[in-house]
């Protein structure tokens, strides 16, 4: 805002106050608090962060850090598996929850809980469930098979899989709800007509549901990608990045470097994610600011 | 009353076949937490589905701060409340003012500010956390509640402005015109016409911002560190540092911490679902 105004001011001769109506002056006053917050806590940190990440040496160091390579691969696995599995289940469940049944309404009230309650207690609860000695899962396995279950969080591949599971557990309700609103917006007449023509369940999905929801589904997938990239809790609270720093994703790696006081590495690792984030942000902004 | 046909029974069975796994998947971690909270220490680790001797003793230990880890439980609880409520109020104030200016006053450059806000909304929070930590250090705000409040306002405002702007645009222009004709000043328009009409969206956004701040772990853990300054989630995270963590107390504290957001969510569900899902993804 300030930039636009001073720009105008440089060209135009009448004083600013003469060209603005009273409501517009009020508008500027009312916008000012957000602009201050934006300047102080977005522009300055982002600029400062990029400045910290300016040395090529940081990227060389990152390239040679095996933990970084592992975290980059983990991030891709996390995104590919986590998002596609989550969105596919959400699409499926949105049809289930759109059914008019009293018990399904009640179930939907409970189903929202993982999203409504904070991550830390529930993820710690899962963490304890997966404890090899005391966790309820391995106790159950022992009771059923008389053999010890796996040490879930000790094998990096399994541990990453569990973190993806936690991520899905947490965010599935939100996306199911969004896709359900999309489904409910589809005209009922279409389905009735299809039923008269004797369309099967899969035909109805293929020719009515999917075409109507395709755009929404893709937008949701992209937005979910941005948020999944920033998901720190699922990995950090479940595995802490371990064992042996092998389950880090970029979101936890940046914080790890920060805790080790390697600030330029922390910023550089985030800058490495920008080629993935910026196109997504551009696309989402184009879509939402229409 | 007619008997259900075989086909109806079949449909119901298929729905149950989906519904039961969904129920188990949703509830297991939450039930597990609850089970620990009502179990005495020796029962908690037994793997039973219901304790032999359910007890509220864990709650009494937490509320009376009778464990080394829980010395500051009440002050940490209070910190969480203060930070969540302040962040909620401040977000509401800043976002309502901005949405009013952009949507109703058509301030020059409003669209530009909207795009800046959207851009912020799309920065993954964990990525902004690293430079934000240093920024708060540079401002001298580390270990001060203001750092977390302002960080939460920064994260909550963009979405708040966006949702409120969408809702504002739906209000008819004639209202503003009529009020102006009657001699209302801009501030009167804001206070007497705009805010009352926007109430449902304001409730949704206020609740959203409060829950966001209450549930936040990463920023809280980076920005605050003193035992008497930290919020409950950070205290819960600190439990993990010990080898012999009292898990039954950890789960009890976690359960207490998770209750307010669940209660608030259900109390304001009507507003939340309408306001948030409408704003989250415009299709």
Coordinates of C-alpha atoms in Angstrom, one line a residue:
Chain A
X1 CA 0.0 0.0 0.0
X2 CA 2.6 2.5 1.1
X3 CA 4.6 1.7 -2.1
X4 CA 1.6 2.4 -4.4
X5 CA 0.8 5.6 -2.7
X6 CA 4.3 7.1 -2.8
X7 CA 4.5 6.0 -6.4
X8 CA 1.4 7.9 -7.2
X9 CA 2.6 10.8 -5.2
X10 CA 5.8 11.2 -7.2
X11 CA 3.9 11.6 -10.5
X12 CA 0.7 13.5 -9.5
X13 CA 0.8 17.1 -8.4
X14 CA -2.3 17.6 -6.2
X15 CA -1.7 16.6 -2.6
X16 CA -2.7 13.1 -1.6
X17 CA -5.4 14.3 0.8
X18 CA -7.3 16.0 -2.1
X19 CA -7.5 13.0 -4.2
X20 CA -8.7 10.5 -1.6
X21 CA -12.3 10.4 -0.3
X22 CA -12.9 10.1 3.4
X23 CA -13.9 6.4 3.2
X24 CA -10.7 5.7 1.3
X25 CA -8.6 7.3 3.9
X26 CA -10.4 5.2 6.5
X27 CA -9.8 2.2 4.2
X28 CA -6.1 2.9 4.4
X29 CA -6.2 3.3 8.2
X30 CA -8.1 0.0 8.6
X31 CA -5.7 -1.8 6.3
X32 CA -2.6 -0.5 8.1
X33 CA -2.6 -3.0 10.9
X34 CA -2.5 -6.0 8.6
X35 CA 0.1 -4.4 6.4
X36 CA 2.3 -3.8 9.5
X37 CA 2.0 -7.4 10.5
X38 CA 2.8 -8.5 6.9
X39 CA 5.9 -6.3 6.7
X40 CA 7.2 -7.2 10.2
X41 CA 6.5 -10.9 10.2
X42 CA 6.4 -12.0 6.6
X43 CA 8.4 -9.6 4.4
X44 CA 11.3 -9.1 6.9
X45 CA 11.7 -12.8 7.9
X46 CA 11.4 -14.0 4.3
X47 CA 13.9 -11.4 3.1
X48 CA 16.2 -12.0 6.0
X49 CA 16.0 -15.8 5.5
X50 CA 16.8 -15.6 1.8
X51 CA 19.7 -13.3 2.7
X52 CA 21.0 -15.9 5.2
X53 CA 20.7 -18.6 2.5
X54 CA 22.7 -16.6 -0.1
X55 CA 26.0 -18.5 0.2
X56 CA 26.6 -21.2 -2.4
X57 CA 28.7 -23.0 0.3
X58 CA 25.5 -23.8 2.2
X59 CA 24.1 -25.7 -0.8
X60 CA 27.4 -27.6 -1.3
X61 CA 27.3 -28.5 2.4
X62 CA 23.7 -29.6 2.1
X63 CA 24.5 -31.7 -1.0
X64 CA 27.2 -33.5 0.9
X65 CA 25.0 -34.1 4.0
X66 CA 23.5 -37.6 3.6
X67 CA 20.7 -36.6 6.0
X68 CA 19.6 -33.9 3.5
X69 CA 19.4 -36.4 0.6
X70 CA 17.5 -38.8 2.7
X71 CA 15.1 -36.0 3.8
X72 CA 14.5 -34.9 0.3
X73 CA 13.6 -38.5 -0.8
X74 CA 11.4 -38.9 2.3
X75 CA 9.6 -35.7 1.5
X76 CA 8.8 -36.9 -2.0
X77 CA 7.6 -40.3 -0.6
X78 CA 5.6 -38.5 2.1
X79 CA 3.9 -36.3 -0.6
X80 CA 3.3 -38.9 -3.2
X81 CA 2.0 -41.6 -0.9
X82 CA 0.4 -39.5 1.8
X83 CA -1.5 -37.1 -0.5
X84 CA -2.7 -39.6 -3.0
X85 CA -3.8 -42.2 -0.5
X86 CA -5.5 -39.5 1.7
X87 CA -7.3 -37.9 -1.2
X88 CA -8.5 -41.2 -2.7
X89 CA -9.9 -42.3 0.7
X90 CA -11.4 -38.9 1.2
X91 CA -13.1 -39.1 -2.2
X92 CA -14.4 -42.5 -1.3
X93 CA -15.6 -41.6 2.2
X94 CA -17.2 -38.4 1.0
X95 CA -19.7 -40.6 -0.9
X96 CA -20.2 -42.7 2.3
X97 CA -20.8 -39.7 4.5
X98 CA -23.2 -38.1 1.9
X99 CA -25.6 -41.0 2.5
X100 CA -28.7 -39.9 4.4
X101 CA -28.7 -42.2 7.5
X102 CA -28.9 -41.2 11.2
X103 CA -26.1 -43.4 12.2
X104 CA -23.8 -42.0 9.5
X105 CA -24.6 -38.5 10.7
X106 CA -23.5 -39.5 14.2
X107 CA -20.4 -41.2 12.8
X108 CA -19.5 -38.0 10.9
X109 CA -19.7 -36.0 14.2
X110 CA -17.0 -38.4 15.7
X111 CA -15.1 -38.6 12.4
X112 CA -14.2 -34.9 12.6
X113 CA -12.4 -35.4 16.0
X114 CA -8.9 -36.1 14.7
X115 CA -9.0 -32.8 12.9
X116 CA -10.6 -30.9 15.8
X117 CA -8.2 -32.0 18.6
X118 CA -4.6 -30.9 18.8
X119 CA -1.9 -33.1 17.2
X120 CA 0.4 -33.4 20.1
X121 CA -1.6 -35.6 22.5
X122 CA -3.0 -37.9 19.8
X123 CA 0.3 -38.3 18.0
X124 CA 2.0 -39.1 21.3
X125 CA -0.8 -41.6 21.9
X126 CA 0.0 -43.3 18.6
X127 CA 3.6 -43.2 19.5
X128 CA 3.0 -45.1 22.7
X129 CA 0.7 -47.6 20.9
X130 CA 3.6 -48.4 18.6
X131 CA 6.1 -49.0 21.5
X132 CA 7.6 -52.4 20.9
X133 CA 7.4 -53.6 24.5
X134 CA 4.5 -51.7 26.1
X135 CA 2.4 -50.6 23.2
X136 CA -1.0 -52.1 22.7
X137 CA -0.4 -53.2 19.1
X138 CA 2.6 -55.4 19.9
X139 CA 0.8 -56.8 23.0
X140 CA -2.1 -57.8 20.7
X141 CA 0.3 -59.4 18.2
X142 CA 1.9 -61.3 21.0
X143 CA -1.5 -62.5 22.3
X144 CA -2.6 -63.7 18.9
X145 CA 0.6 -65.2 17.5
X146 CA 2.8 -65.7 20.7
X147 CA 5.5 -63.8 18.8
X148 CA 7.0 -60.4 19.3
X149 CA 5.8 -57.8 16.9
X150 CA 8.1 -55.5 14.9
X151 CA 9.8 -52.5 16.5
X152 CA 7.7 -50.1 14.5
X153 CA 9.7 -46.9 14.9
X154 CA 13.1 -48.5 14.7
X155 CA 13.1 -49.3 11.0
X156 CA 13.2 -46.0 9.1
X157 CA 11.0 -47.2 6.2
X158 CA 8.3 -48.5 8.6
X159 CA 8.6 -45.5 10.8
X160 CA 8.1 -43.1 7.8
X161 CA 5.1 -45.2 6.8
X162 CA 3.7 -44.8 10.3
X163 CA 4.3 -41.0 10.1
X164 CA 2.4 -40.9 6.8
X165 CA -0.4 -42.9 8.5
X166 CA -0.5 -40.3 11.3
X167 CA -0.6 -37.5 8.8
X168 CA -3.6 -39.2 7.0
X169 CA -5.4 -39.8 10.3
X170 CA -5.1 -36.2 11.2
X171 CA -6.0 -34.5 7.8
X172 CA -8.5 -37.0 6.3
X173 CA -11.6 -35.6 8.0
X174 CA -11.0 -32.1 6.7
X175 CA -10.6 -33.2 3.0
X176 CA -13.5 -35.6 3.3
X177 CA -15.7 -32.8 4.5
X178 CA -14.6 -30.5 1.7
X179 CA -15.2 -33.2 -0.9
X180 CA -18.5 -34.0 0.6
X181 CA -19.7 -30.4 0.1
X182 CA -18.6 -30.8 -3.5
X183 CA -20.7 -34.0 -3.8
X184 CA -23.8 -32.6 -2.2
X185 CA -23.7 -29.7 -4.7
X186 CA -24.2 -32.2 -7.6
X187 CA -27.8 -32.1 -8.8
X188 CA -29.8 -35.2 -7.6
X189 CA -31.7 -35.2 -10.9
X190 CA -28.6 -36.5 -12.7
X191 CA -28.4 -39.6 -10.5
X192 CA -32.2 -40.2 -10.8
X193 CA -32.0 -40.0 -14.6
X194 CA -29.0 -42.3 -14.6
X195 CA -30.9 -44.8 -12.4
X196 CA -33.8 -44.8 -14.8
X197 CA -31.4 -45.7 -17.6
X198 CA -30.1 -48.5 -15.4
X199 CA -26.6 -47.1 -14.8
X200 CA -24.4 -49.2 -12.4
X201 CA -22.6 -47.7 -9.4
X202 CA -19.3 -47.4 -11.2
X203 CA -21.0 -45.8 -14.2
X204 CA -22.7 -43.2 -12.1
X205 CA -19.3 -42.4 -10.5
X206 CA -17.5 -42.3 -13.9
X207 CA -20.1 -40.2 -15.8
X208 CA -21.6 -38.0 -13.1
X209 CA -19.6 -37.8 -9.9
X210 CA -16.1 -37.6 -11.2
X211 CA -16.6 -35.0 -14.0
X212 CA -18.4 -32.7 -11.5
X213 CA -15.7 -33.1 -8.8
X214 CA -12.6 -33.3 -10.9
X215 CA -11.6 -29.6 -10.6
X216 CA -12.3 -29.5 -6.8
X217 CA -10.4 -32.7 -6.4
X218 CA -7.3 -31.3 -8.2
X219 CA -7.4 -28.0 -6.3
X220 CA -7.7 -29.9 -3.0
X221 CA -4.8 -32.1 -3.9
X222 CA -2.6 -29.1 -4.7
X223 CA -3.5 -27.2 -1.6
X224 CA -3.0 -30.4 0.4
X225 CA 0.5 -30.7 -1.1
X226 CA 1.5 -27.2 0.2
X227 CA 0.2 -28.0 3.7
X228 CA 1.7 -31.5 3.7
X229 CA 5.1 -30.0 2.8
X230 CA 4.7 -27.9 6.0
X231 CA 3.6 -30.8 8.2
X232 CA 6.2 -30.8 11.0
X233 CA 4.1 -32.5 13.7
X234 CA 3.5 -35.9 12.1
X235 CA 7.1 -36.7 11.7
X236 CA 8.6 -34.8 14.6
X237 CA 6.2 -36.0 17.3
X238 CA 6.2 -39.6 16.1
X239 CA 9.8 -40.3 15.3
X240 CA 11.7 -37.1 16.1
X241 CA 13.4 -37.6 12.7
X242 CA 15.0 -40.8 14.0
X243 CA 16.2 -43.5 14.0
X244 CA 19.6 -42.1 13.2
X245 CA 18.0 -39.0 11.5
X246 CA 16.7 -41.2 8.7
X247 CA 13.0 -40.2 8.8
X248 CA 13.4 -36.4 8.4
X249 CA 11.4 -34.5 5.9
X250 CA 12.3 -31.0 4.7
X251 CA 9.9 -29.5 7.3
X252 CA 11.7 -31.2 10.2
X253 CA 15.2 -30.9 8.7
X254 CA 15.0 -27.1 8.7
X255 CA 14.2 -27.1 12.3
X256 CA 16.9 -29.7 13.1
X257 CA 19.6 -27.4 11.5
X258 CA 18.1 -24.5 13.4
X259 CA 18.4 -26.4 16.7
X260 CA 22.0 -27.2 15.8
X261 CA 22.6 -23.5 15.2
X262 CA 23.3 -24.0 11.5
X263 CA 21.1 -21.3 10.4
X264 CA 22.3 -20.9 6.8
X265 CA 21.8 -24.6 6.3
X266 CA 18.4 -24.4 7.8
X267 CA 17.4 -21.7 5.3
X268 CA 19.1 -23.4 2.4
X269 CA 17.2 -26.6 3.0
X270 CA 14.0 -24.6 2.8
X271 CA 15.1 -22.8 -0.3
X272 CA 15.6 -26.2 -1.9
X273 CA 11.9 -26.8 -1.5
X274 CA 10.9 -23.6 -3.3
X275 CA 10.9 -25.0 -6.8
X276 CA 8.2 -27.3 -5.6
X277 CA 6.3 -24.8 -3.5
X278 CA 6.3 -21.7 -5.8
X279 CA 4.5 -23.3 -8.8
X280 CA 1.9 -24.6 -6.4
X281 CA 1.4 -21.2 -4.7
X282 CA 1.2 -19.5 -8.1
X283 CA -1.5 -22.0 -9.3
X284 CA -3.5 -21.7 -6.1
X285 CA -3.4 -17.9 -6.1
X286 CA -4.6 -17.8 -9.7
X287 CA -7.4 -20.1 -8.8
X288 CA -8.5 -18.5 -5.6
X289 CA -8.1 -14.8 -6.5
X290 CA -10.3 -15.0 -9.5
Chain B
X1 CA -44.7 -50.7 8.4
X2 CA -43.1 -52.7 5.7
X3 CA -40.1 -55.0 6.1
X4 CA -36.9 -53.9 4.5
X5 CA -36.2 -55.6 1.2
X6 CA -33.2 -57.8 0.8
X7 CA -31.6 -55.1 -1.3
X8 CA -31.9 -52.5 1.4
X9 CA -30.4 -54.9 4.0
X10 CA -27.5 -55.5 1.6
X11 CA -26.9 -51.8 1.2
X12 CA -27.0 -51.3 4.9
X13 CA -24.5 -54.1 5.4
X14 CA -22.2 -52.6 2.8
X15 CA -22.4 -49.2 4.6
X16 CA -21.6 -50.9 7.9
X17 CA -18.7 -52.6 6.4
X18 CA -17.2 -49.1 5.7
X19 CA -18.6 -47.5 8.8
X20 CA -17.1 -49.8 11.4
X21 CA -13.5 -49.6 10.2
X22 CA -13.9 -45.8 9.9
X23 CA -15.1 -45.7 13.5
X24 CA -12.2 -47.8 14.7
X25 CA -9.6 -45.9 12.7
X26 CA -10.9 -42.5 14.0
X27 CA -11.3 -43.4 17.7
X28 CA -8.4 -45.7 18.5
X29 CA -5.7 -43.1 19.3
X30 CA -8.2 -40.9 21.1
X31 CA -9.6 -43.8 23.1
X32 CA -6.1 -45.0 23.9
X33 CA -5.3 -41.6 25.4
X34 CA -8.5 -41.7 27.4
X35 CA -7.8 -45.2 28.6
X36 CA -4.4 -44.1 29.9
X37 CA -5.9 -41.1 31.6
X38 CA -8.3 -43.3 33.7
X39 CA -5.9 -46.2 34.4
X40 CA -3.6 -46.5 37.4
X41 CA 0.0 -46.8 36.4
X42 CA 0.1 -50.6 36.6
X43 CA -3.1 -51.1 34.5
X44 CA -2.0 -48.6 31.8
X45 CA 0.7 -50.9 30.5
X46 CA -1.3 -54.1 30.6
X47 CA -2.9 -53.8 27.1
X48 CA -6.4 -54.3 28.4
X49 CA -9.3 -52.5 26.6
X50 CA -10.8 -51.3 29.9
X51 CA -8.8 -50.9 33.2
X52 CA -9.6 -53.3 36.1
X53 CA -9.8 -50.3 38.4
X54 CA -10.7 -47.2 36.6
X55 CA -9.7 -44.1 38.5
X56 CA -9.6 -40.3 38.4
X57 CA -6.4 -40.3 40.4
X58 CA -4.3 -39.2 37.4
X59 CA -6.5 -36.1 37.0
X60 CA -6.0 -35.3 40.7
X61 CA -2.2 -35.6 40.3
X62 CA -2.3 -33.2 37.3
X63 CA -4.6 -30.7 38.8
X64 CA -2.6 -30.6 42.1
X65 CA 0.7 -30.5 40.2
X66 CA 2.0 -33.5 42.2
X67 CA 4.7 -34.6 39.8
X68 CA 8.0 -33.1 38.8
X69 CA 6.9 -32.7 35.2
X70 CA 3.7 -31.0 36.3
X71 CA 5.0 -28.4 38.7
X72 CA 3.8 -25.5 36.5
X73 CA 0.7 -27.2 35.0
X74 CA -1.7 -24.3 35.9
X75 CA 0.5 -21.5 34.8
X76 CA 1.1 -23.4 31.5
X77 CA -2.6 -23.9 31.1
X78 CA -3.1 -20.2 31.7
X79 CA -0.4 -19.3 29.2
X80 CA -2.2 -21.3 26.6
X81 CA -5.4 -19.6 27.4
X82 CA -3.9 -16.1 27.3
X83 CA -2.1 -16.7 24.0
X84 CA -5.0 -18.3 22.3
X85 CA -7.5 -15.7 23.3
X86 CA -5.1 -12.8 22.5
X87 CA -4.2 -14.2 19.1
X88 CA -7.9 -14.8 18.4
X89 CA -9.0 -11.3 19.4
X90 CA -6.1 -9.6 17.6
X91 CA -6.6 -11.6 14.4
X92 CA -10.3 -10.8 14.5
X93 CA -9.6 -7.1 14.9
X94 CA -7.0 -6.9 12.1
X95 CA -8.8 -9.2 9.7
X96 CA -12.2 -7.5 10.1
X97 CA -10.8 -4.1 9.6
X98 CA -8.9 -5.3 6.5
X99 CA -11.8 -7.1 5.0
X100 CA -14.1 -4.1 5.5
X101 CA -11.6 -1.8 3.9
X102 CA -11.0 -4.1 0.9
X103 CA -14.6 -5.2 0.3
X104 CA -16.8 -2.3 1.4
X105 CA -14.6 0.8 1.1
X106 CA -12.9 -0.4 -2.1
X107 CA -9.6 1.1 -0.9
X108 CA -7.0 1.6 -3.7
X109 CA -4.6 -1.4 -3.7
X110 CA -7.1 -3.6 -1.8
X111 CA -6.8 -6.4 -4.4
X112 CA -3.0 -6.3 -4.0
X113 CA -3.3 -6.7 -0.2
X114 CA -5.6 -9.6 -0.8
X115 CA -3.0 -11.3 -3.0
X116 CA -0.3 -10.7 -0.4
X117 CA -2.5 -12.3 2.2
X118 CA -3.2 -15.3 0.0
X119 CA 0.5 -15.6 -0.6
X120 CA 1.1 -15.8 3.1
X121 CA -1.6 -18.4 3.5
X122 CA 0.2 -20.6 1.1
X123 CA 3.7 -20.5 2.7
X124 CA 4.0 -23.8 4.6
X125 CA 4.1 -22.8 8.3
X126 CA 7.1 -25.0 9.1
X127 CA 9.1 -23.2 6.4
X128 CA 8.3 -19.7 7.8
X129 CA 9.2 -20.9 11.3
X130 CA 13.0 -20.9 10.7
X131 CA 13.3 -17.2 9.7
X132 CA 10.5 -16.3 12.1
X133 CA 12.5 -17.6 15.0
X134 CA 15.4 -15.4 14.1
X135 CA 13.2 -12.4 13.4
X136 CA 11.6 -12.7 16.9
X137 CA 15.2 -12.9 18.2
X138 CA 16.1 -9.7 16.3
X139 CA 13.0 -7.9 17.7
X140 CA 13.9 -9.1 21.2
X141 CA 10.7 -10.9 21.6
X142 CA 11.9 -14.5 22.2
X143 CA 10.6 -16.0 25.4
X144 CA 7.9 -13.4 25.4
X145 CA 4.3 -14.3 24.9
X146 CA 4.0 -11.6 22.3
X147 CA 6.2 -13.5 20.0
X148 CA 3.8 -16.4 19.8
X149 CA 0.7 -14.2 19.7
X150 CA 2.1 -12.2 16.8
X151 CA 3.3 -15.3 15.0
X152 CA -0.2 -16.8 15.3
X153 CA -1.8 -13.6 14.1
X154 CA 0.5 -13.6 11.1
X155 CA -0.5 -17.1 10.3
X156 CA -4.2 -16.8 11.0
X157 CA -4.9 -13.3 9.4
X158 CA -4.5 -14.2 5.7
X159 CA -7.1 -16.9 5.8
X160 CA -9.3 -14.8 8.1
X161 CA -9.2 -11.8 5.7
X162 CA -9.9 -14.0 2.8
X163 CA -12.9 -15.7 4.3
X164 CA -14.3 -12.4 5.6
X165 CA -13.8 -10.7 2.3
X166 CA -15.8 -13.5 0.5
X167 CA -18.6 -13.1 3.1
X168 CA -18.5 -9.2 2.8
X169 CA -18.8 -9.3 -0.9
X170 CA -22.1 -11.1 -0.5
X171 CA -23.7 -8.3 1.6
X172 CA -25.7 -6.0 -0.7
X173 CA -24.2 -2.6 -1.6
X174 CA -27.6 -0.9 -1.0
X175 CA -27.1 -1.3 2.8
X176 CA -24.0 0.9 2.7
X177 CA -25.6 3.4 0.4
X178 CA -28.7 3.6 2.6
X179 CA -26.7 4.1 5.7
X180 CA -24.5 6.7 4.1
X181 CA -27.7 8.5 2.9
X182 CA -28.9 8.6 6.5
X183 CA -25.7 10.3 7.4
X184 CA -23.7 7.5 8.9
X185 CA -19.9 8.0 9.0
X186 CA -17.6 5.3 7.8
X187 CA -16.9 4.2 11.4
X188 CA -20.6 4.1 12.2
X189 CA -21.2 2.0 9.0
X190 CA -18.5 -0.4 10.2
X191 CA -19.8 -0.6 13.8
X192 CA -23.6 -0.5 13.3
X193 CA -24.1 -2.1 9.9
X194 CA -21.1 -4.2 8.9
X195 CA -20.1 -6.0 12.2
X196 CA -23.7 -7.1 13.2
X197 CA -24.3 -8.5 9.7
X198 CA -21.0 -10.3 9.6
X199 CA -21.5 -11.9 13.1
X200 CA -21.7 -15.6 11.9
X201 CA -18.5 -15.3 9.9
X202 CA -16.8 -13.4 12.7
X203 CA -17.6 -16.2 15.2
X204 CA -16.3 -18.7 12.7
X205 CA -13.0 -16.8 12.2
X206 CA -12.5 -16.0 15.9
X207 CA -13.0 -19.7 16.8
X208 CA -10.6 -20.7 14.0
X209 CA -7.9 -18.3 15.2
X210 CA -8.3 -19.4 18.8
X211 CA -8.1 -23.1 18.0
X212 CA -5.1 -22.5 15.7
X213 CA -3.2 -20.7 18.5
X214 CA -4.3 -23.2 21.2
X215 CA -3.2 -26.2 19.1
X216 CA 0.1 -24.8 17.9
X217 CA 3.2 -26.8 18.8
X218 CA 6.1 -25.9 16.5
X219 CA 6.1 -22.1 16.9
X220 CA 5.4 -22.4 20.6
X221 CA 8.3 -24.8 21.0
X222 CA 10.7 -22.6 19.1
X223 CA 9.7 -19.2 20.5
X224 CA 9.2 -20.0 24.2
X225 CA 11.4 -22.0 26.5
X226 CA 11.2 -21.1 30.1
X227 CA 9.1 -23.5 32.2
X228 CA 6.8 -20.8 33.4
X229 CA 6.4 -19.2 30.0
X230 CA 5.7 -22.2 27.8
X231 CA 2.3 -23.4 26.7
X232 CA 0.8 -26.8 27.5
X233 CA 1.8 -28.5 24.2
X234 CA 5.4 -27.5 24.7
X235 CA 5.2 -28.9 28.3
X236 CA 3.8 -32.2 26.8
X237 CA 6.7 -32.3 24.3
X238 CA 9.2 -31.9 27.1
X239 CA 7.8 -35.0 28.8
X240 CA 9.4 -36.9 26.0
X241 CA 12.9 -35.9 26.9
X242 CA 13.0 -38.2 29.9
X243 CA 13.6 -41.9 29.6
X244 CA 11.1 -42.8 32.3
X245 CA 8.2 -40.5 31.2
X246 CA 5.1 -41.0 33.3
X247 CA 3.0 -41.9 30.3
X248 CA -0.3 -42.1 32.2
X249 CA 0.2 -38.5 33.4
X250 CA 1.3 -37.4 29.9
X251 CA -1.9 -38.9 28.5
X252 CA -4.0 -37.3 31.2
X253 CA -2.5 -33.9 30.6
X254 CA -2.9 -34.4 26.8
X255 CA -6.6 -35.3 27.3
X256 CA -7.2 -32.2 29.4
X257 CA -5.4 -30.2 26.8
X258 CA -7.5 -31.7 23.9
X259 CA -10.9 -31.1 25.6
X260 CA -11.3 -27.3 25.1
X261 CA -10.8 -27.4 21.4
X262 CA -13.1 -30.4 21.0
X263 CA -15.8 -28.6 23.1
X264 CA -15.3 -25.3 21.3
X265 CA -15.5 -27.1 18.0
X266 CA -18.8 -28.8 18.8
X267 CA -20.3 -25.6 20.4
X268 CA -19.6 -23.6 17.3
X269 CA -19.9 -26.4 14.7
X270 CA -22.8 -24.6 13.0
X271 CA -20.7 -21.6 12.2
X272 CA -17.4 -23.4 11.7
X273 CA -18.5 -25.9 9.1
X274 CA -20.4 -23.2 7.1
X275 CA -17.7 -20.5 7.4
X276 CA -14.7 -22.7 7.0
X277 CA -15.6 -25.2 4.3
X278 CA -17.1 -22.4 2.2
X279 CA -13.9 -20.4 2.4
X280 CA -11.3 -23.3 2.3
X281 CA -11.7 -24.2 -1.3
X282 CA -13.7 -22.2 -3.7
X283 CA -14.9 -24.6 -6.4

